[in-house]
Amino acid sequence: MSEHSLCQEFLSQISDYLDNNIDPLTCDELEKHLVDCPNCKIFVDTLKKTVYLYQQQEADINVPSEVRGRLFKVLSLDDLTH
Amino acid sequence: MQEREPISIKALKAGDRDAFAAMVDAYSPKLYKLALRMLGDPLEAEDILQEAFLKAYRGLENFRGGSKLSTWLYRITANEALMRLRKHELDTVPVDEPLLLDDGAEIPRELKDWCCLPEAELMSAEAQDTLDIAIKALSPTLRAAFVLRDLHGLSTREAADVLQTSEAAIKTRLLRARLQLREILSSYFSERMERLSNV
Ligand SMILES: [Zn+2]
């Protein structure tokens, strides 16, 4: 297989690779390719980082207490807020 | 979410207010985050949250327990969010599944490795804005798949259940969403790298 088609092969499985959703043999092959192909390595690293940055951002989102208060009121549960 | 349902469905169906309040407290953070990510606006997110629980309240008698309570609540919220986004789209340019990279796409040459940028750079206010812009640029269905799978940690199966579609569709949408987000973040961070190296 040419180097180019290996890259294509890699891209087609990149999501499954990220999710650890491929069989060990294919995983080994893909990881071998990553050692030889800086481009695919950067691609997968930046893809992982992209997801990671959103997950970091997500951790900082909270429900403001006023939002919770108004929600309980709308649901006529405000006597149960504690 | 936990496998074991901490809230009694029986009590909920019987109209137990304490059980309903417990359900609201248990799930409102996740549902609020989903709505906020989908709409990108805190006021609309709050509206969706209220609407979702009102619908849940009215629909409890029809909840069969075939799916988990969390899945059911996620579905109500996601539907509400998608419905509003569709309404917005009628007023603006339709954004139906824009694809920067198709499935048969190639990995671009000469990629910049911006992973090594300092944390302060990756987490700057400007970078956070870029993240927001990029996620808003996704079509609603791609965004929903990304948020549920990558940010809420739902399985492919659960996300398919919430969005009432196939697991294959979730996989495709997730891939497209991730690729599109990477593309936008890459052009921003690559430029930052260049600017920093020229200082
Ligand atoms: Zn390659």
PDB file of C-alpha atoms and ligand atoms in Angstrom:
ATOM      1  CA  MET A   1       0.000   0.000   0.000  1.00  0.00           C
ATOM      2  CA  SER A   2       1.278   3.465  -0.794  1.00  0.00           C
ATOM      3  CA  GLU A   3       1.927   5.910   1.976  1.00  0.00           C
ATOM      4  CA  HIS A   4      -0.926   8.012   0.729  1.00  0.00           C
ATOM      5  CA  SER A   5      -3.538   5.285   0.931  1.00  0.00           C
ATOM      6  CA  LEU A   6      -2.385   4.470   4.453  1.00  0.00           C
ATOM      7  CA  CYS A   7      -3.194   8.040   5.416  1.00  0.00           C
ATOM      8  CA  GLN A   8      -6.639   7.667   3.867  1.00  0.00           C
ATOM      9  CA  GLU A   9      -7.120   4.442   5.740  1.00  0.00           C
ATOM     10  CA  PHE A  10      -6.123   6.192   8.924  1.00  0.00           C
ATOM     11  CA  LEU A  11      -8.480   9.115   8.403  1.00  0.00           C
ATOM     12  CA  SER A  12     -11.387   6.802   7.734  1.00  0.00           C
ATOM     13  CA  GLN A  13     -10.918   5.191  11.145  1.00  0.00           C
ATOM     14  CA  ILE A  14      -9.790   8.179  13.134  1.00  0.00           C
ATOM     15  CA  SER A  15     -13.022   8.578  15.095  1.00  0.00           C
ATOM     16  CA  ASP A  16     -13.127   4.921  16.071  1.00  0.00           C
ATOM     17  CA  TYR A  17      -9.468   5.177  16.972  1.00  0.00           C
ATOM     18  CA  LEU A  18     -10.178   8.116  19.257  1.00  0.00           C
ATOM     19  CA  ASP A  19     -12.994   6.219  20.918  1.00  0.00           C
ATOM     20  CA  ASN A  20     -10.934   3.053  21.355  1.00  0.00           C
ATOM     21  CA  ASN A  21     -13.477   1.347  19.223  1.00  0.00           C
ATOM     22  CA  ILE A  22     -11.273  -0.742  16.934  1.00  0.00           C
ATOM     23  CA  ASP A  23      -9.825  -4.193  17.213  1.00  0.00           C
ATOM     24  CA  PRO A  24      -6.314  -4.441  18.664  1.00  0.00           C
ATOM     25  CA  LEU A  25      -4.755  -5.535  15.373  1.00  0.00           C
ATOM     26  CA  THR A  26      -6.028  -2.525  13.430  1.00  0.00           C
ATOM     27  CA  CYS A  27      -5.064  -0.326  16.347  1.00  0.00           C
ATOM     28  CA  ASP A  28      -1.483  -1.606  16.194  1.00  0.00           C
ATOM     29  CA  GLU A  29      -1.367  -0.927  12.476  1.00  0.00           C
ATOM     30  CA  LEU A  30      -2.663   2.583  12.905  1.00  0.00           C
ATOM     31  CA  GLU A  31      -0.196   3.296  15.661  1.00  0.00           C
ATOM     32  CA  LYS A  32       2.640   1.998  13.537  1.00  0.00           C
ATOM     33  CA  HIS A  33       1.535   4.391  10.841  1.00  0.00           C
ATOM     34  CA  LEU A  34       1.550   7.266  13.331  1.00  0.00           C
ATOM     35  CA  VAL A  35       5.212   6.640  14.085  1.00  0.00           C
ATOM     36  CA  ASP A  36       6.099   6.945  10.392  1.00  0.00           C
ATOM     37  CA  CYS A  37       3.735   9.703   9.378  1.00  0.00           C
ATOM     38  CA  PRO A  38       4.161  13.072  11.090  1.00  0.00           C
ATOM     39  CA  ASN A  39       1.157  14.464   9.292  1.00  0.00           C
ATOM     40  CA  CYS A  40      -1.278  11.901  10.598  1.00  0.00           C
ATOM     41  CA  LYS A  41       0.325  12.207  14.020  1.00  0.00           C
ATOM     42  CA  ILE A  42      -0.326  15.941  14.095  1.00  0.00           C
ATOM     43  CA  PHE A  43      -3.810  15.371  12.755  1.00  0.00           C
ATOM     44  CA  VAL A  44      -4.772  12.950  15.502  1.00  0.00           C
ATOM     45  CA  ASP A  45      -3.076  15.029  18.202  1.00  0.00           C
ATOM     46  CA  THR A  46      -4.858  18.214  17.211  1.00  0.00           C
ATOM     47  CA  LEU A  47      -8.134  16.319  16.923  1.00  0.00           C
ATOM     48  CA  LYS A  48      -7.717  14.955  20.447  1.00  0.00           C
ATOM     49  CA  LYS A  49      -6.765  18.393  21.708  1.00  0.00           C
ATOM     50  CA  THR A  50      -9.836  19.907  20.093  1.00  0.00           C
ATOM     51  CA  VAL A  51     -12.128  17.553  22.001  1.00  0.00           C
ATOM     52  CA  TYR A  52     -10.097  18.070  25.170  1.00  0.00           C
ATOM     53  CA  LEU A  53     -10.415  21.877  25.001  1.00  0.00           C
ATOM     54  CA  TYR A  54     -14.189  21.646  24.730  1.00  0.00           C
ATOM     55  CA  GLN A  55     -14.297  19.254  27.659  1.00  0.00           C
ATOM     56  CA  GLN A  56     -12.244  21.688  29.737  1.00  0.00           C
ATOM     57  CA  GLN A  57     -14.579  24.516  28.801  1.00  0.00           C
ATOM     58  CA  GLU A  58     -17.588  22.360  29.670  1.00  0.00           C
ATOM     59  CA  ALA A  59     -16.319  21.786  33.190  1.00  0.00           C
ATOM     60  CA  ASP A  60     -16.646  25.506  33.884  1.00  0.00           C
ATOM     61  CA  ILE A  61     -20.334  25.719  32.998  1.00  0.00           C
ATOM     62  CA  ASN A  62     -22.724  25.699  35.933  1.00  0.00           C
ATOM     63  CA  VAL A  63     -26.402  26.389  36.413  1.00  0.00           C
ATOM     64  CA  PRO A  64     -26.608  29.871  37.946  1.00  0.00           C
ATOM     65  CA  SER A  65     -28.536  29.773  41.239  1.00  0.00           C
ATOM     66  CA  GLU A  66     -31.072  32.318  39.914  1.00  0.00           C
ATOM     67  CA  VAL A  67     -31.811  29.959  37.032  1.00  0.00           C
ATOM     68  CA  ARG A  68     -32.459  27.140  39.463  1.00  0.00           C
ATOM     69  CA  GLY A  69     -34.643  29.424  41.571  1.00  0.00           C
ATOM     70  CA  ARG A  70     -36.756  30.535  38.633  1.00  0.00           C
ATOM     71  CA  LEU A  71     -37.051  26.945  37.395  1.00  0.00           C
ATOM     72  CA  PHE A  72     -38.458  25.788  40.742  1.00  0.00           C
ATOM     73  CA  LYS A  73     -40.870  28.709  40.680  1.00  0.00           C
ATOM     74  CA  VAL A  74     -42.123  27.924  37.177  1.00  0.00           C
ATOM     75  CA  LEU A  75     -42.691  24.335  38.274  1.00  0.00           C
ATOM     76  CA  SER A  76     -44.472  25.517  41.434  1.00  0.00           C
ATOM     77  CA  LEU A  77     -41.887  23.752  43.500  1.00  0.00           C
ATOM     78  CA  ASP A  78     -40.408  26.853  45.099  1.00  0.00           C
ATOM     79  CA  ASP A  79     -41.519  25.738  48.544  1.00  0.00           C
ATOM     80  CA  LEU A  80     -39.178  22.795  48.096  1.00  0.00           C
ATOM     81  CA  THR A  81     -35.982  24.733  47.325  1.00  0.00           C
ATOM     82  CA  HIS A  82     -33.448  24.323  50.009  1.00  0.00           C
TER      83      HIS A  82
ATOM     84  CA  MET B   1     -25.082   9.119  34.263  1.00  0.00           C
ATOM     85  CA  GLN B   2     -25.479   6.409  36.836  1.00  0.00           C
ATOM     86  CA  GLU B   3     -26.860   3.091  35.733  1.00  0.00           C
ATOM     87  CA  ARG B   4     -29.112   2.826  38.729  1.00  0.00           C
ATOM     88  CA  GLU B   5     -31.964   5.278  38.705  1.00  0.00           C
ATOM     89  CA  PRO B   6     -31.806   7.128  42.007  1.00  0.00           C
ATOM     90  CA  ILE B   7     -35.291   8.537  41.598  1.00  0.00           C
ATOM     91  CA  SER B   8     -38.389   6.422  41.963  1.00  0.00           C
ATOM     92  CA  ILE B   9     -40.357   6.382  38.718  1.00  0.00           C
ATOM     93  CA  LYS B  10     -43.323   5.121  40.667  1.00  0.00           C
ATOM     94  CA  ALA B  11     -43.251   8.126  42.979  1.00  0.00           C
ATOM     95  CA  LEU B  12     -42.887  10.462  39.998  1.00  0.00           C
ATOM     96  CA  LYS B  13     -45.889   8.965  38.250  1.00  0.00           C
ATOM     97  CA  ALA B  14     -47.894   9.174  41.448  1.00  0.00           C
ATOM     98  CA  GLY B  15     -47.306  12.943  41.428  1.00  0.00           C
ATOM     99  CA  ASP B  16     -44.900  12.978  44.364  1.00  0.00           C
ATOM    100  CA  ARG B  17     -43.572  16.568  44.406  1.00  0.00           C
ATOM    101  CA  ASP B  18     -40.470  15.695  46.386  1.00  0.00           C
ATOM    102  CA  ALA B  19     -39.548  13.097  43.806  1.00  0.00           C
ATOM    103  CA  PHE B  20     -40.115  15.589  41.016  1.00  0.00           C
ATOM    104  CA  ALA B  21     -37.971  18.191  42.775  1.00  0.00           C
ATOM    105  CA  ALA B  22     -35.259  15.571  43.238  1.00  0.00           C
ATOM    106  CA  MET B  23     -35.419  14.790  39.525  1.00  0.00           C
ATOM    107  CA  VAL B  24     -35.143  18.474  38.658  1.00  0.00           C
ATOM    108  CA  ASP B  25     -32.127  18.849  40.897  1.00  0.00           C
ATOM    109  CA  ALA B  26     -30.492  15.699  39.580  1.00  0.00           C
ATOM    110  CA  TYR B  27     -30.875  16.483  35.888  1.00  0.00           C
ATOM    111  CA  SER B  28     -31.142  20.259  35.487  1.00  0.00           C
ATOM    112  CA  PRO B  29     -27.354  20.848  35.353  1.00  0.00           C
ATOM    113  CA  LYS B  30     -26.900  18.423  32.453  1.00  0.00           C
ATOM    114  CA  LEU B  31     -29.978  19.608  30.609  1.00  0.00           C
ATOM    115  CA  TYR B  32     -29.023  23.255  31.086  1.00  0.00           C
ATOM    116  CA  LYS B  33     -25.541  22.584  29.729  1.00  0.00           C
ATOM    117  CA  LEU B  34     -26.992  20.781  26.723  1.00  0.00           C
ATOM    118  CA  ALA B  35     -29.385  23.645  25.985  1.00  0.00           C
ATOM    119  CA  LEU B  36     -26.654  26.237  26.441  1.00  0.00           C
ATOM    120  CA  ARG B  37     -24.328  24.427  24.055  1.00  0.00           C
ATOM    121  CA  MET B  38     -27.074  23.969  21.502  1.00  0.00           C
ATOM    122  CA  LEU B  39     -28.357  27.558  21.537  1.00  0.00           C
ATOM    123  CA  GLY B  40     -25.273  29.375  22.754  1.00  0.00           C
ATOM    124  CA  ASP B  41     -27.444  31.791  24.695  1.00  0.00           C
ATOM    125  CA  PRO B  42     -28.100  31.678  28.462  1.00  0.00           C
ATOM    126  CA  LEU B  43     -31.618  33.150  28.239  1.00  0.00           C
ATOM    127  CA  GLU B  44     -32.726  30.655  25.621  1.00  0.00           C
ATOM    128  CA  ALA B  45     -31.057  27.854  27.549  1.00  0.00           C
ATOM    129  CA  GLU B  46     -33.078  28.783  30.624  1.00  0.00           C
ATOM    130  CA  ASP B  47     -36.263  28.885  28.563  1.00  0.00           C
ATOM    131  CA  ILE B  48     -35.571  25.453  27.139  1.00  0.00           C
ATOM    132  CA  LEU B  49     -34.813  24.082  30.583  1.00  0.00           C
ATOM    133  CA  GLN B  50     -38.146  25.321  31.939  1.00  0.00           C
ATOM    134  CA  GLU B  51     -40.050  24.109  28.896  1.00  0.00           C
ATOM    135  CA  ALA B  52     -38.384  20.689  29.072  1.00  0.00           C
ATOM    136  CA  PHE B  53     -39.373  20.110  32.697  1.00  0.00           C
ATOM    137  CA  LEU B  54     -42.901  21.363  32.083  1.00  0.00           C
ATOM    138  CA  LYS B  55     -43.178  18.888  29.228  1.00  0.00           C
ATOM    139  CA  ALA B  56     -41.683  16.171  31.391  1.00  0.00           C
ATOM    140  CA  TYR B  57     -44.237  16.932  34.091  1.00  0.00           C
ATOM    141  CA  ARG B  58     -47.114  16.693  31.639  1.00  0.00           C
ATOM    142  CA  GLY B  59     -45.667  13.657  29.913  1.00  0.00           C
ATOM    143  CA  LEU B  60     -44.761  11.593  32.959  1.00  0.00           C
ATOM    144  CA  GLU B  61     -47.828   9.430  32.693  1.00  0.00           C
ATOM    145  CA  ASN B  62     -46.672   8.383  29.215  1.00  0.00           C
ATOM    146  CA  PHE B  63     -43.148   7.589  30.310  1.00  0.00           C
ATOM    147  CA  ARG B  64     -42.916   3.845  29.929  1.00  0.00           C
ATOM    148  CA  GLY B  65     -39.525   3.279  31.376  1.00  0.00           C
ATOM    149  CA  GLY B  66     -38.447   1.647  28.126  1.00  0.00           C
ATOM    150  CA  SER B  67     -35.505   3.991  28.166  1.00  0.00           C
ATOM    151  CA  LYS B  68     -33.723   5.477  31.120  1.00  0.00           C
ATOM    152  CA  LEU B  69     -35.159   8.574  32.760  1.00  0.00           C
ATOM    153  CA  SER B  70     -32.018  10.477  31.760  1.00  0.00           C
ATOM    154  CA  THR B  71     -32.432   9.468  28.096  1.00  0.00           C
ATOM    155  CA  TRP B  72     -36.050  10.537  28.149  1.00  0.00           C
ATOM    156  CA  LEU B  73     -35.216  13.948  29.662  1.00  0.00           C
ATOM    157  CA  TYR B  74     -32.307  14.433  27.279  1.00  0.00           C
ATOM    158  CA  ARG B  75     -34.641  13.660  24.382  1.00  0.00           C
ATOM    159  CA  ILE B  76     -37.242  16.211  25.471  1.00  0.00           C
ATOM    160  CA  THR B  77     -34.541  18.851  25.892  1.00  0.00           C
ATOM    161  CA  ALA B  78     -32.743  18.069  22.642  1.00  0.00           C
ATOM    162  CA  ASN B  79     -36.033  18.150  20.718  1.00  0.00           C
ATOM    163  CA  GLU B  80     -36.923  21.494  22.238  1.00  0.00           C
ATOM    164  CA  ALA B  81     -33.480  22.898  21.380  1.00  0.00           C
ATOM    165  CA  LEU B  82     -33.541  21.561  17.818  1.00  0.00           C
ATOM    166  CA  MET B  83     -37.045  22.891  17.278  1.00  0.00           C
ATOM    167  CA  ARG B  84     -35.949  26.385  18.332  1.00  0.00           C
ATOM    168  CA  LEU B  85     -32.862  26.220  16.168  1.00  0.00           C
ATOM    169  CA  ARG B  86     -35.025  25.261  13.204  1.00  0.00           C
ATOM    170  CA  LYS B  87     -37.198  28.301  13.898  1.00  0.00           C
ATOM    171  CA  HIS B  88     -34.095  30.503  13.972  1.00  0.00           C
ATOM    172  CA  GLU B  89     -32.921  29.024  10.711  1.00  0.00           C
ATOM    173  CA  LEU B  90     -36.061  30.157   8.950  1.00  0.00           C
ATOM    174  CA  ASP B  91     -34.941  33.722   9.634  1.00  0.00           C
ATOM    175  CA  THR B  92     -31.351  33.192   8.582  1.00  0.00           C
ATOM    176  CA  VAL B  93     -29.367  31.343   5.979  1.00  0.00           C
ATOM    177  CA  PRO B  94     -30.020  27.617   6.229  1.00  0.00           C
ATOM    178  CA  VAL B  95     -26.990  25.821   7.565  1.00  0.00           C
ATOM    179  CA  ASP B  96     -27.551  22.239   6.628  1.00  0.00           C
ATOM    180  CA  GLU B  97     -24.578  20.019   7.304  1.00  0.00           C
ATOM    181  CA  PRO B  98     -21.787  22.176   5.974  1.00  0.00           C
ATOM    182  CA  LEU B  99     -18.784  19.968   5.469  1.00  0.00           C
ATOM    183  CA  LEU B 100     -15.243  21.154   5.386  1.00  0.00           C
ATOM    184  CA  LEU B 101     -13.992  17.627   5.131  1.00  0.00           C
ATOM    185  CA  ASP B 102     -16.039  14.960   3.454  1.00  0.00           C
ATOM    186  CA  ASP B 103     -15.688  11.317   4.359  1.00  0.00           C
ATOM    187  CA  GLY B 104     -13.336  10.755   1.458  1.00  0.00           C
ATOM    188  CA  ALA B 105     -11.295  13.787   2.400  1.00  0.00           C
ATOM    189  CA  GLU B 106      -7.540  13.811   2.571  1.00  0.00           C
ATOM    190  CA  ILE B 107      -5.417  14.830   5.451  1.00  0.00           C
ATOM    191  CA  PRO B 108      -4.068  18.230   4.511  1.00  0.00           C
ATOM    192  CA  ARG B 109      -0.308  18.493   4.055  1.00  0.00           C
ATOM    193  CA  GLU B 110       1.918  20.700   6.188  1.00  0.00           C
ATOM    194  CA  LEU B 111      -0.170  20.600   9.280  1.00  0.00           C
ATOM    195  CA  LYS B 112       0.793  22.809  12.176  1.00  0.00           C
ATOM    196  CA  ASP B 113       1.118  21.105  15.513  1.00  0.00           C
ATOM    197  CA  TRP B 114      -0.465  23.636  17.841  1.00  0.00           C
ATOM    198  CA  CYS B 115      -0.861  21.154  20.702  1.00  0.00           C
ATOM    199  CA  CYS B 116       2.387  22.425  22.223  1.00  0.00           C
ATOM    200  CA  LEU B 117       1.076  25.966  22.676  1.00  0.00           C
ATOM    201  CA  PRO B 118       1.208  27.074  26.318  1.00  0.00           C
ATOM    202  CA  GLU B 119      -1.899  26.444  28.422  1.00  0.00           C
ATOM    203  CA  ALA B 120      -2.439  30.204  28.844  1.00  0.00           C
ATOM    204  CA  GLU B 121      -2.648  30.510  25.073  1.00  0.00           C
ATOM    205  CA  LEU B 122      -5.004  27.542  24.660  1.00  0.00           C
ATOM    206  CA  MET B 123      -7.270  28.792  27.444  1.00  0.00           C
ATOM    207  CA  SER B 124      -7.191  32.522  26.655  1.00  0.00           C
ATOM    208  CA  ALA B 125     -10.445  34.446  26.423  1.00  0.00           C
ATOM    209  CA  GLU B 126      -9.903  34.813  22.694  1.00  0.00           C
ATOM    210  CA  ALA B 127      -9.384  31.067  22.340  1.00  0.00           C
ATOM    211  CA  GLN B 128     -12.578  30.417  24.313  1.00  0.00           C
ATOM    212  CA  ASP B 129     -14.446  32.735  21.946  1.00  0.00           C
ATOM    213  CA  THR B 130     -13.052  30.802  19.002  1.00  0.00           C
ATOM    214  CA  LEU B 131     -14.306  27.561  20.544  1.00  0.00           C
ATOM    215  CA  ASP B 132     -17.771  29.107  20.870  1.00  0.00           C
ATOM    216  CA  ILE B 133     -17.758  30.376  17.299  1.00  0.00           C
ATOM    217  CA  ALA B 134     -16.630  27.002  15.971  1.00  0.00           C
ATOM    218  CA  ILE B 135     -19.308  25.012  17.774  1.00  0.00           C
ATOM    219  CA  LYS B 136     -21.997  27.457  16.654  1.00  0.00           C
ATOM    220  CA  ALA B 137     -20.857  26.956  13.067  1.00  0.00           C
ATOM    221  CA  LEU B 138     -21.801  23.272  13.240  1.00  0.00           C
ATOM    222  CA  SER B 139     -25.201  22.339  11.905  1.00  0.00           C
ATOM    223  CA  PRO B 140     -27.615  21.582  14.766  1.00  0.00           C
ATOM    224  CA  THR B 141     -27.579  17.827  14.206  1.00  0.00           C
ATOM    225  CA  LEU B 142     -23.773  17.670  14.183  1.00  0.00           C
ATOM    226  CA  ARG B 143     -23.638  19.861  17.265  1.00  0.00           C
ATOM    227  CA  ALA B 144     -26.111  17.673  19.140  1.00  0.00           C
ATOM    228  CA  ALA B 145     -24.091  14.540  18.380  1.00  0.00           C
ATOM    229  CA  PHE B 146     -20.842  16.179  19.492  1.00  0.00           C
ATOM    230  CA  VAL B 147     -22.295  17.604  22.710  1.00  0.00           C
ATOM    231  CA  LEU B 148     -23.972  14.383  23.773  1.00  0.00           C
ATOM    232  CA  ARG B 149     -21.075  12.082  22.904  1.00  0.00           C
ATOM    233  CA  ASP B 150     -17.969  14.110  23.662  1.00  0.00           C
ATOM    234  CA  LEU B 151     -19.191  16.539  26.311  1.00  0.00           C
ATOM    235  CA  HIS B 152     -21.840  14.515  28.127  1.00  0.00           C
ATOM    236  CA  GLY B 153     -20.140  11.174  27.697  1.00  0.00           C
ATOM    237  CA  LEU B 154     -23.171   9.352  26.322  1.00  0.00           C
ATOM    238  CA  SER B 155     -22.519   6.148  24.409  1.00  0.00           C
ATOM    239  CA  THR B 156     -23.270   5.962  20.694  1.00  0.00           C
ATOM    240  CA  ARG B 157     -26.301   3.891  21.574  1.00  0.00           C
ATOM    241  CA  GLU B 158     -27.613   6.377  24.138  1.00  0.00           C
ATOM    242  CA  ALA B 159     -27.039   9.352  21.842  1.00  0.00           C
ATOM    243  CA  ALA B 160     -28.912   7.523  19.065  1.00  0.00           C
ATOM    244  CA  ASP B 161     -31.733   6.888  21.507  1.00  0.00           C
ATOM    245  CA  VAL B 162     -31.881  10.553  22.534  1.00  0.00           C
ATOM    246  CA  LEU B 163     -31.774  11.898  18.979  1.00  0.00           C
ATOM    247  CA  GLN B 164     -33.985   9.114  17.635  1.00  0.00           C
ATOM    248  CA  THR B 165     -31.629   8.095  14.901  1.00  0.00           C
ATOM    249  CA  SER B 166     -29.318   5.188  14.094  1.00  0.00           C
ATOM    250  CA  GLU B 167     -25.970   4.508  15.724  1.00  0.00           C
ATOM    251  CA  ALA B 168     -24.361   4.793  12.283  1.00  0.00           C
ATOM    252  CA  ALA B 169     -25.793   8.292  11.890  1.00  0.00           C
ATOM    253  CA  ILE B 170     -24.414   9.302  15.298  1.00  0.00           C
ATOM    254  CA  LYS B 171     -20.966   8.006  14.337  1.00  0.00           C
ATOM    255  CA  THR B 172     -20.948   9.904  11.062  1.00  0.00           C
ATOM    256  CA  ARG B 173     -22.181  13.106  12.675  1.00  0.00           C
ATOM    257  CA  LEU B 174     -19.654  12.854  15.473  1.00  0.00           C
ATOM    258  CA  LEU B 175     -16.798  12.362  13.030  1.00  0.00           C
ATOM    259  CA  ARG B 176     -17.899  15.301  10.909  1.00  0.00           C
ATOM    260  CA  ALA B 177     -18.361  17.519  13.935  1.00  0.00           C
ATOM    261  CA  ARG B 178     -14.935  16.681  15.333  1.00  0.00           C
ATOM    262  CA  LEU B 179     -13.225  17.247  11.987  1.00  0.00           C
ATOM    263  CA  GLN B 180     -14.976  20.534  11.422  1.00  0.00           C
ATOM    264  CA  LEU B 181     -14.138  21.808  14.903  1.00  0.00           C
ATOM    265  CA  ARG B 182     -10.508  20.741  14.525  1.00  0.00           C
ATOM    266  CA  GLU B 183     -10.314  22.581  11.234  1.00  0.00           C
ATOM    267  CA  ILE B 184     -11.540  25.866  12.711  1.00  0.00           C
ATOM    268  CA  LEU B 185      -9.435  25.627  15.868  1.00  0.00           C
ATOM    269  CA  SER B 186      -6.405  24.703  13.793  1.00  0.00           C
ATOM    270  CA  SER B 187      -6.590  27.766  11.622  1.00  0.00           C
ATOM    271  CA  TYR B 188      -6.910  29.966  14.711  1.00  0.00           C
ATOM    272  CA  PHE B 189      -4.142  28.328  16.747  1.00  0.00           C
ATOM    273  CA  SER B 190      -1.784  28.025  13.767  1.00  0.00           C
ATOM    274  CA  GLU B 191      -2.071  31.734  13.256  1.00  0.00           C
ATOM    275  CA  ARG B 192      -1.404  32.326  16.958  1.00  0.00           C
ATOM    276  CA  MET B 193       1.701  30.153  16.704  1.00  0.00           C
ATOM    277  CA  GLU B 194       2.979  32.196  13.826  1.00  0.00           C
ATOM    278  CA  ARG B 195       2.322  35.477  15.571  1.00  0.00           C
ATOM    279  CA  LEU B 196       4.037  34.257  18.732  1.00  0.00           C
ATOM    280  CA  SER B 197       7.099  33.072  16.829  1.00  0.00           C
ATOM    281  CA  ASN B 198       7.387  36.465  15.127  1.00  0.00           C
ATOM    282  CA  VAL B 199       7.477  38.395  18.387  1.00  0.00           C
TER     283      VAL B 199
HETATM  284 ZN    ZN C   1      -0.400   9.319   7.338  1.00  0.00          ZN
END
